[in-house]
Amino acid sequence: PFDAAKRTLYLAVRHQQVPLDVVVEADALAGDLKTYRLLYLTDQNVSRACSKAIADWVEAGGRLFATSGAGMFDEFNRPNDIMRRLLGVEQRRSLDVPTEPVRLEKQDLPFAQAIDQVTFETAIGNVQMPVINVRSRFELAAVGDAGPVVQGRFRDGAPAVSVRTVGKGQAIYCGFLPGLSYFKPAIPLRPIDRGTTDDSMAHFIPTEFDRGASALIGLPAASVERPVVCSEPLVETTVIRAKQGMVISLVNWSGRPVKALSLKLSIPSVPATKPRLASGGTVIRADDGFTFDLDVADALILQ
């Protein structure tokens, strides 16, 4: 289920209106983590050298979010004491993994039964979310004065989400796969037909995502300033810069046209000339952004 968990987590992070890159171990070892504020870690095996780079980055102010089993073992499949100490957790046994995992989201996720439920604490109260396919049975580790704090629990009261302050940064461990939890209510229980009609399941766009999982996935990004904020959070944006100007691509995942979409920018040196849409639509410019209608996709061109 881990491939599907990565894909769903990717979209869940993008729905937080956070720009996202794919980072590999070579980037961490080259010191490139210093250009990032957040890191979502999903792989179970992380080399000790890379783990040390991540730990130093968190100490200096980075925010780490690790999903079930992430970083628990090193490149030789030995227990990774660097990552376990950073996260403040100890995995005592193998992950709970089903014999029939979710491999393809639309095909498998609607038929997957929740194996547990997590209650997660937020500023506006507790929220619940389903646990799909994988559960990590972990304990909080003794790591000095700044130990982890439990912010979410499984149904049996065991820790599900822990948060630890490390230096100027933060390390969050999530003992399940939040991307699958996020997508679970959004995909209906329908056969996965691969037809060419608009109403086929192959063309279905999920929109009714789990709000609790959304709050959890957005936790490390709570205080991060977004370069672009849309009035409709299911519009995905990407900023592309060149010497000729700037393009902001827009992909509408809301399942319907968006009237009077508002874009607010926190980007330095935005070109001051008249903006235009690749579709030829009308753009209204304001002091802090732009307003226009969006169909399936478009691009805002600033030169």
Short mmCIF file of C-alpha atoms in Angstrom, two decimals:
data_model
loop_
_atom_site.label_atom_id
_atom_site.label_comp_id
_atom_site.label_asym_id
_atom_site.label_seq_id
_atom_site.Cartn_x
_atom_site.Cartn_y
_atom_site.Cartn_z
CA PRO A 1 0.00 0.00 0.00
CA PHE A 2 2.98 2.35 0.33
CA ASP A 3 3.00 3.45 -3.33
CA ALA A 4 -0.66 4.43 -3.16
CA ALA A 5 0.01 6.10 0.20
CA LYS A 6 2.71 8.28 -1.38
CA ARG A 7 0.52 9.31 -4.29
CA THR A 8 -2.42 10.23 -2.07
CA LEU A 9 -0.17 12.07 0.38
CA TYR A 10 1.31 14.07 -2.49
CA LEU A 11 -2.14 15.31 -3.52
CA ALA A 12 -3.15 15.94 0.09
CA VAL A 13 -0.11 18.18 0.59
CA ARG A 14 -0.83 20.03 -2.66
CA HIS A 15 -4.37 20.61 -1.41
CA GLN A 16 -2.76 22.45 1.52
CA GLN A 17 -1.59 24.91 -1.17
CA VAL A 18 2.01 24.07 -0.33
CA PRO A 19 4.56 23.82 -3.19
CA LEU A 20 6.11 20.36 -3.25
CA ASP A 21 9.38 18.91 -4.56
CA VAL A 22 10.55 15.30 -4.54
CA VAL A 23 13.74 15.07 -2.47
CA VAL A 24 16.09 12.08 -2.47
CA GLU A 25 18.95 11.12 -0.16
CA ALA A 26 21.55 12.69 -2.42
CA ASP A 27 19.86 16.08 -1.96
CA ALA A 28 20.02 15.77 1.83
CA LEU A 29 23.67 14.70 1.73
CA ALA A 30 24.48 17.66 -0.53
CA GLY A 31 23.05 20.07 2.05
CA ASP A 32 20.04 21.04 -0.07
CA LEU A 33 17.54 20.60 2.78
CA LYS A 34 18.44 24.09 3.95
CA THR A 35 16.32 25.49 1.12
CA TYR A 36 13.19 23.73 2.46
CA ARG A 37 11.04 24.31 5.54
CA LEU A 38 9.06 21.04 5.51
CA LEU A 39 9.91 17.41 4.82
CA TYR A 40 7.34 14.61 4.45
CA LEU A 41 9.17 11.30 4.92
CA THR A 42 7.55 8.07 3.68
CA ASP A 43 10.33 5.49 3.10
CA GLN A 44 11.00 2.89 5.78
CA ASN A 45 14.74 2.69 5.06
CA VAL A 46 16.87 5.84 5.36
CA SER A 47 20.66 5.69 5.44
CA ARG A 48 22.42 6.77 8.62
CA ALA A 49 24.25 9.57 6.79
CA CYS A 50 20.97 10.93 5.44
CA SER A 51 19.31 10.51 8.85
CA LYS A 52 22.06 12.64 10.40
CA ALA A 53 21.50 15.34 7.76
CA ILE A 54 17.76 15.32 8.46
CA ALA A 55 18.33 15.48 12.23
CA ASP A 56 20.66 18.49 11.82
CA TRP A 57 18.13 20.18 9.53
CA VAL A 58 15.32 19.72 12.08
CA GLU A 59 17.55 21.02 14.87
CA ALA A 60 18.13 24.17 12.80
CA GLY A 61 14.39 24.79 12.32
CA GLY A 62 13.07 22.26 9.80
CA ARG A 63 9.75 20.48 10.26
CA LEU A 64 9.61 16.74 9.67
CA PHE A 65 6.45 14.68 9.15
CA ALA A 66 7.08 10.90 9.05
CA THR A 67 4.37 8.40 8.14
CA SER A 68 3.99 4.84 9.41
CA GLY A 69 7.36 3.09 9.62
CA ALA A 70 9.22 5.91 7.86
CA GLY A 71 12.90 6.06 8.80
CA MET A 72 12.65 3.20 11.28
CA PHE A 73 15.46 1.24 9.58
CA ASP A 74 18.76 2.17 7.98
CA GLU A 75 20.29 1.17 4.63
CA PHE A 76 21.19 -2.28 6.02
CA ASN A 77 17.69 -2.80 7.47
CA ARG A 78 18.98 -2.34 11.00
CA PRO A 79 16.98 -0.29 13.52
CA ASN A 80 17.74 3.37 12.76
CA ASP A 81 18.52 4.85 16.16
CA ILE A 82 19.17 8.32 14.68
CA MET A 83 15.67 8.68 13.24
CA ARG A 84 14.01 6.97 16.19
CA ARG A 85 15.66 9.36 18.60
CA LEU A 86 14.80 12.35 16.39
CA LEU A 87 11.14 11.36 16.30
CA GLY A 88 11.14 10.22 19.93
CA VAL A 89 9.53 6.87 19.13
CA GLU A 90 10.43 3.18 19.25
CA GLN A 91 8.79 0.68 16.92
CA ARG A 92 8.50 -2.52 18.94
CA ARG A 93 7.09 -4.86 16.30
CA SER A 94 6.47 -5.17 12.57
CA LEU A 95 3.83 -3.00 10.94
CA ASP A 96 0.29 -4.33 10.72
CA VAL A 97 -0.08 -4.85 6.94
CA PRO A 98 -3.03 -6.65 5.25
CA THR A 99 -2.74 -9.50 2.78
CA GLU A 100 -4.73 -7.49 0.21
CA PRO A 101 -3.21 -4.00 0.24
CA VAL A 102 -4.45 -0.91 -1.55
CA ARG A 103 -2.41 -0.76 -4.75
CA LEU A 104 -4.60 1.43 -6.98
CA GLU A 105 -6.60 4.12 -5.23
CA LYS A 106 -9.80 4.13 -7.31
CA GLN A 107 -9.80 0.36 -7.71
CA ASP A 108 -8.95 -0.80 -4.19
CA LEU A 109 -9.57 1.98 -1.68
CA PRO A 110 -13.41 1.97 -1.81
CA PHE A 111 -13.43 -1.73 -0.88
CA ALA A 112 -10.76 -1.47 1.84
CA GLN A 113 -12.11 -1.74 5.38
CA ALA A 114 -10.73 0.52 8.09
CA ILE A 115 -8.55 -1.50 10.48
CA ASP A 116 -8.71 1.15 13.22
CA GLN A 117 -9.70 4.73 13.94
CA VAL A 118 -7.61 7.67 15.12
CA THR A 119 -8.79 10.53 17.29
CA PHE A 120 -6.63 13.58 16.58
CA GLU A 121 -6.48 16.71 18.70
CA THR A 122 -6.86 20.05 16.90
CA ALA A 123 -7.24 23.64 18.07
CA ILE A 124 -10.99 23.45 17.43
CA GLY A 125 -11.57 20.06 19.03
CA ASN A 126 -11.02 16.35 18.35
CA VAL A 127 -11.53 14.84 14.91
CA GLN A 128 -11.65 11.18 13.87
CA MET A 129 -10.24 9.53 10.77
CA PRO A 130 -10.06 5.95 9.48
CA VAL A 131 -6.85 3.88 9.46
CA ILE A 132 -6.44 2.08 6.14
CA ASN A 133 -4.15 -0.91 5.53
CA VAL A 134 -1.21 -0.09 7.82
CA ARG A 135 -0.79 0.60 11.54
CA SER A 136 2.46 1.14 13.41
CA ARG A 137 2.58 -0.07 17.00
CA PHE A 138 5.09 2.25 18.61
CA GLU A 139 6.00 3.58 22.02
CA LEU A 140 7.28 6.98 23.05
CA ALA A 141 11.01 6.91 23.71
CA ALA A 142 12.89 8.63 26.51
CA VAL A 143 14.93 11.33 24.77
CA GLY A 144 15.71 13.81 27.53
CA ASP A 145 13.68 16.87 28.52
CA ALA A 146 12.08 17.49 25.10
CA GLY A 147 10.18 14.25 24.71
CA PRO A 148 7.31 13.75 22.26
CA VAL A 149 3.72 14.69 23.05
CA VAL A 150 0.85 12.45 21.95
CA GLN A 151 -1.61 14.38 19.79
CA GLY A 152 -3.57 11.46 18.36
CA ARG A 153 -4.54 8.00 19.61
CA PHE A 154 -5.83 4.77 18.12
CA ARG A 155 -9.11 3.30 19.32
CA ASP A 156 -7.32 1.23 22.00
CA GLY A 157 -5.65 4.35 23.43
CA ALA A 158 -2.20 3.62 21.98
CA PRO A 159 -0.31 6.57 20.49
CA ALA A 160 -1.05 7.27 16.82
CA VAL A 161 0.42 10.75 16.32
CA SER A 162 3.32 12.22 18.32
CA VAL A 163 4.90 15.65 18.10
CA ARG A 164 8.38 16.46 19.39
CA THR A 165 10.12 19.83 19.54
CA VAL A 166 13.78 19.48 18.52
CA GLY A 167 15.91 22.60 18.80
CA LYS A 168 14.25 25.19 16.58
CA GLY A 169 12.34 22.54 14.63
CA GLN A 170 9.68 19.90 15.02
CA ALA A 171 9.42 16.16 14.34
CA ILE A 172 6.00 14.55 13.86
CA TYR A 173 5.42 10.79 13.68
CA CYS A 174 2.16 9.45 12.25
CA GLY A 175 1.66 5.75 12.94
CA PHE A 176 -0.55 5.13 9.90
CA LEU A 177 -0.86 6.27 6.26
CA PRO A 178 -2.72 9.61 6.33
CA GLY A 179 -2.92 9.92 2.55
CA LEU A 180 -5.14 6.84 2.37
CA SER A 181 -7.23 8.18 5.27
CA TYR A 182 -7.59 11.48 3.40
CA PHE A 183 -8.84 9.79 0.22
CA LYS A 184 -11.03 7.09 1.81
CA PRO A 185 -14.38 9.00 1.96
CA ALA A 186 -13.73 10.73 -1.38
CA ILE A 187 -13.96 7.66 -3.63
CA PRO A 188 -17.40 6.01 -3.91
CA LEU A 189 -18.03 2.28 -3.81
CA ARG A 190 -18.30 1.73 -7.55
CA PRO A 191 -16.81 -0.76 -10.01
CA ILE A 192 -13.63 0.59 -11.60
CA ASP A 193 -14.77 0.82 -15.20
CA ARG A 194 -12.24 2.27 -17.62
CA GLY A 195 -14.66 3.68 -20.17
CA THR A 196 -14.27 6.83 -22.22
CA THR A 197 -17.50 8.55 -21.14
CA ASP A 198 -17.49 11.50 -18.76
CA ASP A 199 -19.33 9.52 -16.06
CA SER A 200 -16.94 6.55 -16.06
CA MET A 201 -15.04 5.82 -12.88
CA ALA A 202 -11.77 6.31 -14.76
CA HIS A 203 -12.68 10.00 -15.13
CA PHE A 204 -14.10 10.46 -11.63
CA ILE A 205 -12.46 13.30 -9.68
CA PRO A 206 -12.60 12.85 -5.88
CA THR A 207 -13.48 15.96 -3.87
CA GLU A 208 -15.03 14.88 -0.53
CA PHE A 209 -11.80 14.30 1.39
CA ASP A 210 -11.44 13.51 5.09
CA ARG A 211 -11.19 16.78 7.02
CA GLY A 212 -9.46 15.21 10.00
CA ALA A 213 -6.71 13.78 7.81
CA SER A 214 -6.42 17.15 6.09
CA ALA A 215 -5.85 18.88 9.44
CA LEU A 216 -3.20 16.31 10.36
CA ILE A 217 -1.33 16.52 7.05
CA GLY A 218 -1.38 20.31 7.24
CA LEU A 219 -0.03 20.36 10.81
CA PRO A 220 3.66 20.98 9.97
CA ALA A 221 2.70 23.63 7.40
CA ALA A 222 0.44 25.64 9.72
CA SER A 223 2.75 28.65 9.96
CA VAL A 224 4.33 28.39 6.51
CA GLU A 225 3.53 31.25 4.16
CA ARG A 226 2.16 30.04 0.84
CA PRO A 227 3.44 31.78 -2.31
CA VAL A 228 -0.05 31.44 -3.86
CA VAL A 229 -3.35 31.06 -1.97
CA CYS A 230 -6.54 30.24 -3.90
CA SER A 231 -10.05 30.87 -2.64
CA GLU A 232 -10.77 27.27 -3.75
CA PRO A 233 -8.17 24.99 -2.02
CA LEU A 234 -8.69 22.20 -4.58
CA VAL A 235 -7.09 24.35 -7.27
CA GLU A 236 -3.46 23.29 -7.63
CA THR A 237 -0.97 26.01 -8.57
CA THR A 238 2.67 25.99 -9.64
CA VAL A 239 4.83 29.08 -10.05
CA ILE A 240 7.26 28.99 -12.99
CA ARG A 241 9.81 31.78 -13.35
CA ALA A 242 11.87 32.76 -16.36
CA LYS A 243 13.76 35.85 -17.47
CA GLN A 244 10.79 36.77 -19.69
CA GLY A 245 8.36 36.80 -16.76
CA MET A 246 6.27 34.42 -14.66
CA VAL A 247 3.58 31.79 -15.27
CA ILE A 248 1.27 30.36 -12.62
CA SER A 249 -0.30 27.12 -13.85
CA LEU A 250 -3.73 26.23 -12.44
CA VAL A 251 -5.33 22.78 -12.30
CA ASN A 252 -8.90 22.60 -11.03
CA TRP A 253 -9.53 19.44 -8.95
CA SER A 254 -12.82 20.69 -7.48
CA GLY A 255 -14.91 18.86 -10.09
CA ARG A 256 -16.71 21.99 -11.29
CA PRO A 257 -15.91 25.38 -12.87
CA VAL A 258 -14.92 28.00 -10.30
CA LYS A 259 -16.46 31.43 -10.74
CA ALA A 260 -14.48 34.47 -9.56
CA LEU A 261 -11.51 32.46 -8.31
CA SER A 262 -9.33 34.67 -6.15
CA LEU A 263 -5.53 34.30 -6.18
CA LYS A 264 -3.50 36.05 -3.49
CA LEU A 265 0.25 36.19 -4.04
CA SER A 266 3.14 36.36 -1.59
CA ILE A 267 5.82 36.39 -4.27
CA PRO A 268 8.53 39.04 -4.58
CA SER A 269 9.01 40.91 -7.85
CA VAL A 270 5.70 40.11 -9.55
CA PRO A 271 5.74 41.67 -13.06
CA ALA A 272 3.64 44.82 -13.08
CA THR A 273 2.36 44.65 -16.65
CA LYS A 274 -1.19 43.63 -17.55
CA PRO A 275 -1.83 39.94 -16.71
CA ARG A 276 -3.46 37.52 -19.15
CA LEU A 277 -4.83 33.99 -19.14
CA ALA A 278 -3.70 31.35 -21.61
CA SER A 279 -7.41 30.67 -22.28
CA GLY A 280 -7.99 34.30 -23.21
CA GLY A 281 -10.34 34.86 -20.27
CA THR A 282 -10.72 38.11 -18.35
CA VAL A 283 -8.43 38.84 -15.38
CA ILE A 284 -9.14 41.46 -12.72
CA ARG A 285 -6.05 42.64 -10.89
CA ALA A 286 -6.11 43.75 -7.24
CA ASP A 287 -3.39 45.01 -4.90
CA ASP A 288 -2.63 41.54 -3.54
CA GLY A 289 -3.64 39.22 -6.37
CA PHE A 290 -6.04 38.41 -9.19
CA THR A 291 -9.62 37.29 -9.81
CA PHE A 292 -10.91 35.30 -12.80
CA ASP A 293 -13.10 32.35 -13.78
CA LEU A 294 -11.45 28.93 -14.00
CA ASP A 295 -12.71 25.91 -15.91
CA VAL A 296 -10.62 22.70 -15.90
CA ALA A 297 -7.19 24.30 -16.15
CA ASP A 298 -5.49 27.50 -17.20
CA ALA A 299 -2.30 29.52 -16.83
CA LEU A 300 -1.89 33.05 -15.53
CA ILE A 301 0.83 34.78 -17.55
CA LEU A 302 2.72 37.73 -16.05
CA GLN A 303 5.34 39.47 -18.20
#
